[in-house]
mmCIF file of C-alpha atoms in Angstrom:
data_model
loop_
_atom_site.group_PDB
_atom_site.id
_atom_site.type_symbol
_atom_site.label_atom_id
_atom_site.label_comp_id
_atom_site.label_asym_id
_atom_site.label_seq_id
_atom_site.Cartn_x
_atom_site.Cartn_y
_atom_site.Cartn_z
ATOM 1 C CA UNK A 1 39.695 -10.959 -3.904
ATOM 2 C CA UNK A 2 36.599 -8.708 -4.541
ATOM 3 C CA UNK A 3 36.987 -6.301 -7.481
ATOM 4 C CA UNK A 4 37.738 -2.586 -6.753
ATOM 5 C CA UNK A 5 35.801 0.248 -8.249
ATOM 6 C CA UNK A 6 37.532 0.891 -11.697
ATOM 7 C CA UNK A 7 36.537 4.032 -13.700
ATOM 8 C CA UNK A 8 38.390 2.894 -16.752
ATOM 9 C CA UNK A 9 35.783 0.120 -17.452
ATOM 10 C CA UNK A 10 32.805 2.398 -17.543
ATOM 11 C CA UNK A 11 30.293 1.740 -20.340
ATOM 12 C CA UNK A 12 28.548 4.815 -21.756
ATOM 13 C CA UNK A 13 25.222 4.778 -23.424
ATOM 14 C CA UNK A 14 24.281 8.282 -24.524
ATOM 15 C CA UNK A 15 20.748 9.781 -24.481
ATOM 16 C CA UNK A 16 19.816 10.300 -28.041
ATOM 17 C CA UNK A 17 17.208 12.833 -27.153
ATOM 18 C CA UNK A 18 19.096 15.481 -24.942
ATOM 19 C CA UNK A 19 17.096 17.903 -22.933
ATOM 20 C CA UNK A 20 17.138 21.746 -23.595
ATOM 21 C CA UNK A 21 18.819 24.078 -21.010
ATOM 22 C CA UNK A 22 16.274 25.370 -18.417
ATOM 23 C CA UNK A 23 16.345 29.168 -17.839
ATOM 24 C CA UNK A 24 17.851 30.087 -14.371
ATOM 25 C CA UNK A 25 14.635 31.763 -13.333
ATOM 26 C CA UNK A 26 12.767 28.350 -13.634
ATOM 27 C CA UNK A 27 15.381 26.224 -11.641
ATOM 28 C CA UNK A 28 13.675 24.931 -8.544
ATOM 29 C CA UNK A 29 16.137 22.846 -6.343
ATOM 30 C CA UNK A 30 15.736 19.130 -7.087
ATOM 31 C CA UNK A 31 12.908 19.294 -9.700
ATOM 32 C CA UNK A 32 14.809 18.924 -13.075
ATOM 33 C CA UNK A 33 17.338 16.182 -13.740
ATOM 34 C CA UNK A 34 19.953 15.762 -16.439
ATOM 35 C CA UNK A 35 19.690 13.193 -19.124
ATOM 36 C CA UNK A 36 22.047 10.524 -17.675
ATOM 37 C CA UNK A 37 22.506 8.409 -14.517
ATOM 38 C CA UNK A 38 25.593 6.401 -13.349
ATOM 39 C CA UNK A 39 24.950 3.148 -11.811
ATOM 40 C CA UNK A 40 27.424 0.523 -10.268
ATOM 41 C CA UNK A 41 26.436 -2.698 -8.620
ATOM 42 C CA UNK A 42 28.313 -4.382 -5.838
ATOM 43 C CA UNK A 43 28.069 -7.843 -4.511
ATOM 44 C CA UNK A 44 29.724 -9.318 -1.372
ATOM 45 C CA UNK A 45 31.621 -12.201 -3.333
ATOM 46 C CA UNK A 46 32.666 -10.141 -6.583
ATOM 47 C CA UNK A 47 32.928 -6.595 -5.316
ATOM 48 C CA UNK A 48 32.235 -3.542 -7.616
ATOM 49 C CA UNK A 49 30.720 -4.365 -11.034
ATOM 50 C CA UNK A 50 31.116 -2.498 -14.245
ATOM 51 C CA UNK A 51 30.164 1.292 -14.040
ATOM 52 C CA UNK A 52 27.411 2.307 -16.466
ATOM 53 C CA UNK A 53 26.513 5.767 -17.586
ATOM 54 C CA UNK A 54 22.991 5.512 -19.297
ATOM 55 C CA UNK A 55 19.970 7.514 -20.092
ATOM 56 C CA UNK A 56 18.309 8.578 -17.014
ATOM 57 C CA UNK A 57 15.332 6.439 -15.966
ATOM 58 C CA UNK A 58 13.620 4.564 -13.135
ATOM 59 C CA UNK A 59 15.417 2.048 -11.062
ATOM 60 C CA UNK A 60 13.837 -1.337 -10.524
ATOM 61 C CA UNK A 61 13.812 -2.660 -6.920
ATOM 62 C CA UNK A 62 12.444 -5.721 -5.205
ATOM 63 C CA UNK A 63 9.601 -4.805 -2.876
ATOM 64 C CA UNK A 64 11.492 -6.633 -0.152
ATOM 65 C CA UNK A 65 14.782 -4.768 -0.845
ATOM 66 C CA UNK A 66 16.407 -4.101 2.548
ATOM 67 C CA UNK A 67 16.745 -0.451 1.781
ATOM 68 C CA UNK A 68 12.777 -0.087 1.830
ATOM 69 C CA UNK A 69 12.511 -1.778 5.263
ATOM 70 C CA UNK A 70 15.594 -1.156 7.181
ATOM 71 C CA UNK A 71 16.954 2.122 5.674
ATOM 72 C CA UNK A 72 20.179 0.824 4.305
ATOM 73 C CA UNK A 73 20.647 4.114 2.460
ATOM 74 C CA UNK A 74 23.195 6.932 2.393
ATOM 75 C CA UNK A 75 23.737 9.861 0.085
ATOM 76 C CA UNK A 76 26.024 12.825 -0.500
ATOM 77 C CA UNK A 77 25.390 16.282 -1.926
ATOM 78 C CA UNK A 78 28.091 18.403 -3.884
ATOM 79 C CA UNK A 79 28.110 20.673 -6.811
ATOM 80 C CA UNK A 80 29.746 21.461 -9.982
ATOM 81 C CA UNK A 81 30.175 25.076 -11.123
ATOM 82 C CA UNK A 82 30.751 26.863 -14.474
ATOM 83 C CA UNK A 83 33.581 29.260 -14.010
ATOM 84 C CA UNK A 84 34.015 32.621 -15.653
ATOM 85 C CA UNK A 85 36.227 30.970 -18.169
ATOM 86 C CA UNK A 86 33.530 28.591 -19.050
ATOM 87 C CA UNK A 87 35.155 25.499 -17.353
ATOM 88 C CA UNK A 88 33.248 23.190 -15.174
ATOM 89 C CA UNK A 89 34.693 22.356 -11.740
ATOM 90 C CA UNK A 90 33.487 20.621 -8.661
ATOM 91 C CA UNK A 91 34.166 21.963 -5.060
ATOM 92 C CA UNK A 92 36.204 19.801 -2.753
ATOM 93 C CA UNK A 93 34.683 16.538 -4.186
ATOM 94 C CA UNK A 94 37.342 14.487 -2.280
ATOM 95 C CA UNK A 95 35.828 15.738 1.069
ATOM 96 C CA UNK A 96 32.405 14.564 -0.295
ATOM 97 C CA UNK A 97 33.705 11.080 -1.096
ATOM 98 C CA UNK A 98 35.652 10.785 2.247
ATOM 99 C CA UNK A 99 32.384 11.487 4.199
ATOM 100 C CA UNK A 100 30.432 9.101 1.985
ATOM 101 C CA UNK A 101 32.778 6.323 2.752
ATOM 102 C CA UNK A 102 32.325 7.219 6.521
ATOM 103 C CA UNK A 103 28.604 6.982 6.181
ATOM 104 C CA UNK A 104 28.963 3.561 4.238
ATOM 105 C CA UNK A 105 31.030 2.219 7.136
ATOM 106 C CA UNK A 106 28.560 3.442 9.657
ATOM 107 C CA UNK A 107 25.675 1.218 8.220
ATOM 108 C CA UNK A 108 27.882 -1.653 6.870
ATOM 109 C CA UNK A 109 27.718 -0.794 3.270
ATOM 110 C CA UNK A 110 31.046 -1.121 1.118
ATOM 111 C CA UNK A 111 33.689 1.516 0.805
ATOM 112 C CA UNK A 112 35.114 2.473 -2.735
ATOM 113 C CA UNK A 113 38.182 4.267 -4.100
ATOM 114 C CA UNK A 114 37.152 8.033 -3.986
ATOM 115 C CA UNK A 115 39.285 9.077 -6.899
ATOM 116 C CA UNK A 116 37.560 6.422 -9.254
ATOM 117 C CA UNK A 117 34.124 7.787 -8.300
ATOM 118 C CA UNK A 118 35.135 11.367 -8.774
ATOM 119 C CA UNK A 119 36.435 10.281 -12.238
ATOM 120 C CA UNK A 120 33.072 8.633 -13.018
ATOM 121 C CA UNK A 121 31.104 11.803 -12.030
ATOM 122 C CA UNK A 122 33.332 13.718 -14.144
ATOM 123 C CA UNK A 123 32.716 11.578 -17.178
ATOM 124 C CA UNK A 124 28.938 11.725 -16.341
ATOM 125 C CA UNK A 125 28.975 15.531 -16.279
ATOM 126 C CA UNK A 126 30.794 15.511 -19.587
ATOM 127 C CA UNK A 127 27.716 13.932 -21.156
ATOM 128 C CA UNK A 128 25.377 16.573 -19.751
ATOM 129 C CA UNK A 129 27.679 19.663 -19.683
ATOM 130 C CA UNK A 130 25.199 21.724 -21.744
ATOM 131 C CA UNK A 131 22.826 21.588 -18.892
ATOM 132 C CA UNK A 132 25.270 23.152 -16.263
ATOM 133 C CA UNK A 133 23.839 26.576 -15.672
ATOM 134 C CA UNK A 134 25.689 29.877 -15.821
ATOM 135 C CA UNK A 135 25.574 32.676 -13.298
ATOM 136 C CA UNK A 136 26.579 33.269 -9.679
ATOM 137 C CA UNK A 137 24.687 31.098 -7.376
ATOM 138 C CA UNK A 138 23.657 28.532 -9.945
ATOM 139 C CA UNK A 139 25.276 25.141 -10.227
ATOM 140 C CA UNK A 140 24.754 21.429 -11.216
ATOM 141 C CA UNK A 141 23.754 19.549 -8.016
ATOM 142 C CA UNK A 142 25.339 16.013 -7.810
ATOM 143 C CA UNK A 143 23.585 13.424 -5.595
ATOM 144 C CA UNK A 144 25.695 10.157 -5.158
ATOM 145 C CA UNK A 145 23.552 7.561 -3.354
ATOM 146 C CA UNK A 146 24.287 4.064 -2.030
ATOM 147 C CA UNK A 147 21.498 1.702 -1.183
ATOM 148 C CA UNK A 148 21.271 -1.880 0.061
ATOM 149 C CA UNK A 149 19.181 -4.084 -2.471
ATOM 150 C CA UNK A 150 19.236 -7.508 -0.805
ATOM 151 C CA UNK A 151 15.796 -9.069 -1.031
ATOM 152 C CA UNK A 152 14.222 -10.453 2.000
ATOM 153 C CA UNK A 153 12.857 -9.309 5.410
ATOM 154 C CA UNK A 154 15.693 -10.504 7.465
ATOM 155 C CA UNK A 155 17.497 -7.643 9.397
ATOM 156 C CA UNK A 156 20.855 -8.354 8.028
ATOM 157 C CA UNK A 157 23.760 -6.599 6.405
ATOM 158 C CA UNK A 158 23.105 -6.224 2.741
ATOM 159 C CA UNK A 159 25.191 -8.488 0.472
ATOM 160 C CA UNK A 160 24.115 -6.631 -2.788
ATOM 161 C CA UNK A 161 24.186 -3.022 -3.146
ATOM 162 C CA UNK A 162 23.598 -0.277 -5.787
ATOM 163 C CA UNK A 163 25.831 2.955 -6.006
ATOM 164 C CA UNK A 164 24.197 5.498 -8.371
ATOM 165 C CA UNK A 165 24.575 9.208 -9.075
ATOM 166 C CA UNK A 166 22.031 11.598 -10.456
ATOM 167 C CA UNK A 167 22.582 15.365 -11.200
ATOM 168 C CA UNK A 168 20.176 18.288 -11.495
ATOM 169 C CA UNK A 169 20.713 22.116 -12.516
ATOM 170 C CA UNK A 170 19.887 24.081 -9.505
ATOM 171 C CA UNK A 171 19.333 27.621 -8.299
ATOM 172 C CA UNK A 172 18.712 28.828 -4.627
ATOM 173 C CA UNK A 173 17.549 26.183 -2.194
ATOM 174 C CA UNK A 174 14.866 28.192 -0.537
ATOM 175 C CA UNK A 175 11.895 29.747 -2.133
ATOM 176 C CA UNK A 176 13.023 33.128 -0.901
ATOM 177 C CA UNK A 177 16.020 32.931 -3.300
ATOM 178 C CA UNK A 178 19.374 34.254 -2.232
ATOM 179 C CA UNK A 179 17.908 36.421 0.662
ATOM 180 C CA UNK A 180 18.546 35.609 4.288
ATOM 181 C CA UNK A 181 16.319 32.892 5.787
ATOM 182 C CA UNK A 182 14.595 32.867 9.165
ATOM 183 C CA UNK A 183 15.444 30.084 11.639
ATOM 184 C CA UNK A 184 13.447 28.758 14.516
ATOM 185 C CA UNK A 185 15.508 27.725 17.500
ATOM 186 C CA UNK A 186 14.178 24.214 18.154
ATOM 187 C CA UNK A 187 14.437 22.595 21.463
ATOM 188 C CA UNK A 188 11.183 20.525 21.452
ATOM 189 C CA UNK A 189 12.639 17.986 19.136
ATOM 190 C CA UNK A 190 16.176 16.383 18.764
ATOM 191 C CA UNK A 191 17.792 15.820 15.425
ATOM 192 C CA UNK A 192 20.882 13.863 16.722
ATOM 193 C CA UNK A 193 22.445 12.816 20.037
ATOM 194 C CA UNK A 194 25.730 11.445 21.354
ATOM 195 C CA UNK A 195 26.443 7.887 20.302
ATOM 196 C CA UNK A 196 23.961 8.178 17.312
ATOM 197 C CA UNK A 197 24.604 8.734 13.641
ATOM 198 C CA UNK A 198 24.147 12.462 13.131
ATOM 199 C CA UNK A 199 27.558 12.909 11.808
ATOM 200 C CA UNK A 200 26.712 10.617 8.821
ATOM 201 C CA UNK A 201 24.657 11.538 5.843
ATOM 202 C CA UNK A 202 21.896 8.950 6.118
ATOM 203 C CA UNK A 203 18.404 9.257 4.738
ATOM 204 C CA UNK A 204 16.994 7.948 8.070
ATOM 205 C CA UNK A 205 18.317 11.088 9.701
ATOM 206 C CA UNK A 206 16.253 13.436 7.494
ATOM 207 C CA UNK A 207 12.813 11.776 7.741
ATOM 208 C CA UNK A 208 12.839 12.382 11.418
ATOM 209 C CA UNK A 209 13.143 16.080 10.963
ATOM 210 C CA UNK A 210 10.203 16.502 8.551
ATOM 211 C CA UNK A 211 7.544 17.099 11.233
ATOM 212 C CA UNK A 212 9.521 19.824 13.173
ATOM 213 C CA UNK A 213 10.427 21.465 9.831
ATOM 214 C CA UNK A 214 6.628 21.465 8.951
ATOM 215 C CA UNK A 215 5.936 22.959 12.344
ATOM 216 C CA UNK A 216 8.724 25.625 11.828
ATOM 217 C CA UNK A 217 7.316 26.613 8.370
ATOM 218 C CA UNK A 218 3.778 26.871 9.861
ATOM 219 C CA UNK A 219 5.158 29.690 12.144
ATOM 220 C CA UNK A 220 6.987 31.532 9.334
ATOM 221 C CA UNK A 221 10.524 30.030 9.565
ATOM 222 C CA UNK A 222 12.439 28.457 6.700
ATOM 223 C CA UNK A 223 14.390 25.806 8.752
ATOM 224 C CA UNK A 224 15.089 24.728 12.279
ATOM 225 C CA UNK A 225 18.189 25.718 14.295
ATOM 226 C CA UNK A 226 18.673 22.716 16.338
ATOM 227 C CA UNK A 227 19.482 23.041 19.982
ATOM 228 C CA UNK A 228 20.396 20.093 22.236
ATOM 229 C CA UNK A 229 20.765 19.252 25.888
ATOM 230 C CA UNK A 230 19.768 21.215 29.121
ATOM 231 C CA UNK A 231 21.889 24.104 28.236
ATOM 232 C CA UNK A 232 20.231 24.203 24.776
ATOM 233 C CA UNK A 233 23.679 24.275 22.898
ATOM 234 C CA UNK A 234 23.471 25.263 19.210
ATOM 235 C CA UNK A 235 24.337 22.303 16.830
ATOM 236 C CA UNK A 236 23.398 22.969 13.300
ATOM 237 C CA UNK A 237 20.678 24.101 10.840
ATOM 238 C CA UNK A 238 18.352 21.507 9.054
ATOM 239 C CA UNK A 239 20.146 21.985 5.730
ATOM 240 C CA UNK A 240 23.604 23.384 6.703
ATOM 241 C CA UNK A 241 26.382 23.942 9.291
ATOM 242 C CA UNK A 242 26.124 27.123 11.228
ATOM 243 C CA UNK A 243 28.765 29.544 12.587
ATOM 244 C CA UNK A 244 28.781 32.720 14.598
ATOM 245 C CA UNK A 245 30.896 35.825 14.614
ATOM 246 C CA UNK A 246 31.778 37.125 18.212
ATOM 247 C CA UNK A 247 33.465 40.407 18.879
ATOM 248 C CA UNK A 248 35.144 41.184 22.089
ATOM 249 C CA UNK A 249 33.638 44.467 23.310
ATOM 250 C CA UNK A 250 36.972 45.521 24.891
ATOM 251 C CA UNK A 251 39.679 44.408 22.427
ATOM 252 C CA UNK A 252 37.575 44.477 19.150
ATOM 253 C CA UNK A 253 38.923 40.992 18.441
ATOM 254 C CA UNK A 254 36.523 38.779 16.274
ATOM 255 C CA UNK A 255 36.225 35.053 16.584
ATOM 256 C CA UNK A 256 34.475 32.633 14.538
ATOM 257 C CA UNK A 257 32.742 29.785 16.352
ATOM 258 C CA UNK A 258 30.839 26.723 15.278
ATOM 259 C CA UNK A 259 29.906 23.604 16.932
ATOM 260 C CA UNK A 260 32.564 20.975 17.744
ATOM 261 C CA UNK A 261 32.731 17.786 15.734
ATOM 262 C CA UNK A 262 31.727 15.620 18.627
ATOM 263 C CA UNK A 263 29.547 12.965 16.554
ATOM 264 C CA UNK A 264 26.277 14.816 16.706
ATOM 265 C CA UNK A 265 26.653 17.059 13.673
ATOM 266 C CA UNK A 266 27.546 16.487 10.047
ATOM 267 C CA UNK A 267 31.118 17.158 9.098
ATOM 268 C CA UNK A 268 30.527 20.144 6.711
ATOM 269 C CA UNK A 269 32.623 20.197 3.649
ATOM 270 C CA UNK A 270 32.801 24.012 3.548
ATOM 271 C CA UNK A 271 33.983 24.307 7.223
#
């Protein structure tokens, strides 16, 4: 029987040269990283190996690793916040773990015990808690990632996998700060389609959107509002789910409406 993910076996090697806290006004999304990385190896025969929290550094990959050729990759994005009473808490981490396992199943990567990974992320944050920013709208962004590492050019299901987690203190996602953003209603390109994998957080989904995103930016917009089908149905925005508030002109009743979970949009954690 292959070994399950076990947070109690974690090995921690502390960074002996801790970073200084970065001022909030300098926090650009995804630019600065904390001092540690969590890594866990998985093999088909043995299951999950020993989790390691160690100083942040480059990962070594064989040039023929399947992730580099066949996009055997998925990720999640969640945040930890410093509360008014100076505690650090994650928002709905269980939902992110649930979605991560669904993404893994879609591309034949292994599942894991959600609670165990949440515990490991908590232990990792503990090492870098001095870098979690304060202030409304600022947080520690957490990026769990899983990649197929099997070397060779055969288009096959990976039998070796690396799960790793990196974190970075962040402020607003857009250069415009916490202000409203302009969206381009995009019907000349398609982000996802029925029967595809638009409802899974796979890296391959994002590269396809870079060109339409670049084109939208050139016209003065921050993101694409993706439309789909002959009736140009609203699906989602490039970096978030979207919802609308409708008000009945006769009754005054308000209704919140968002796209259905039909397999073409990502299952947002907030919704």
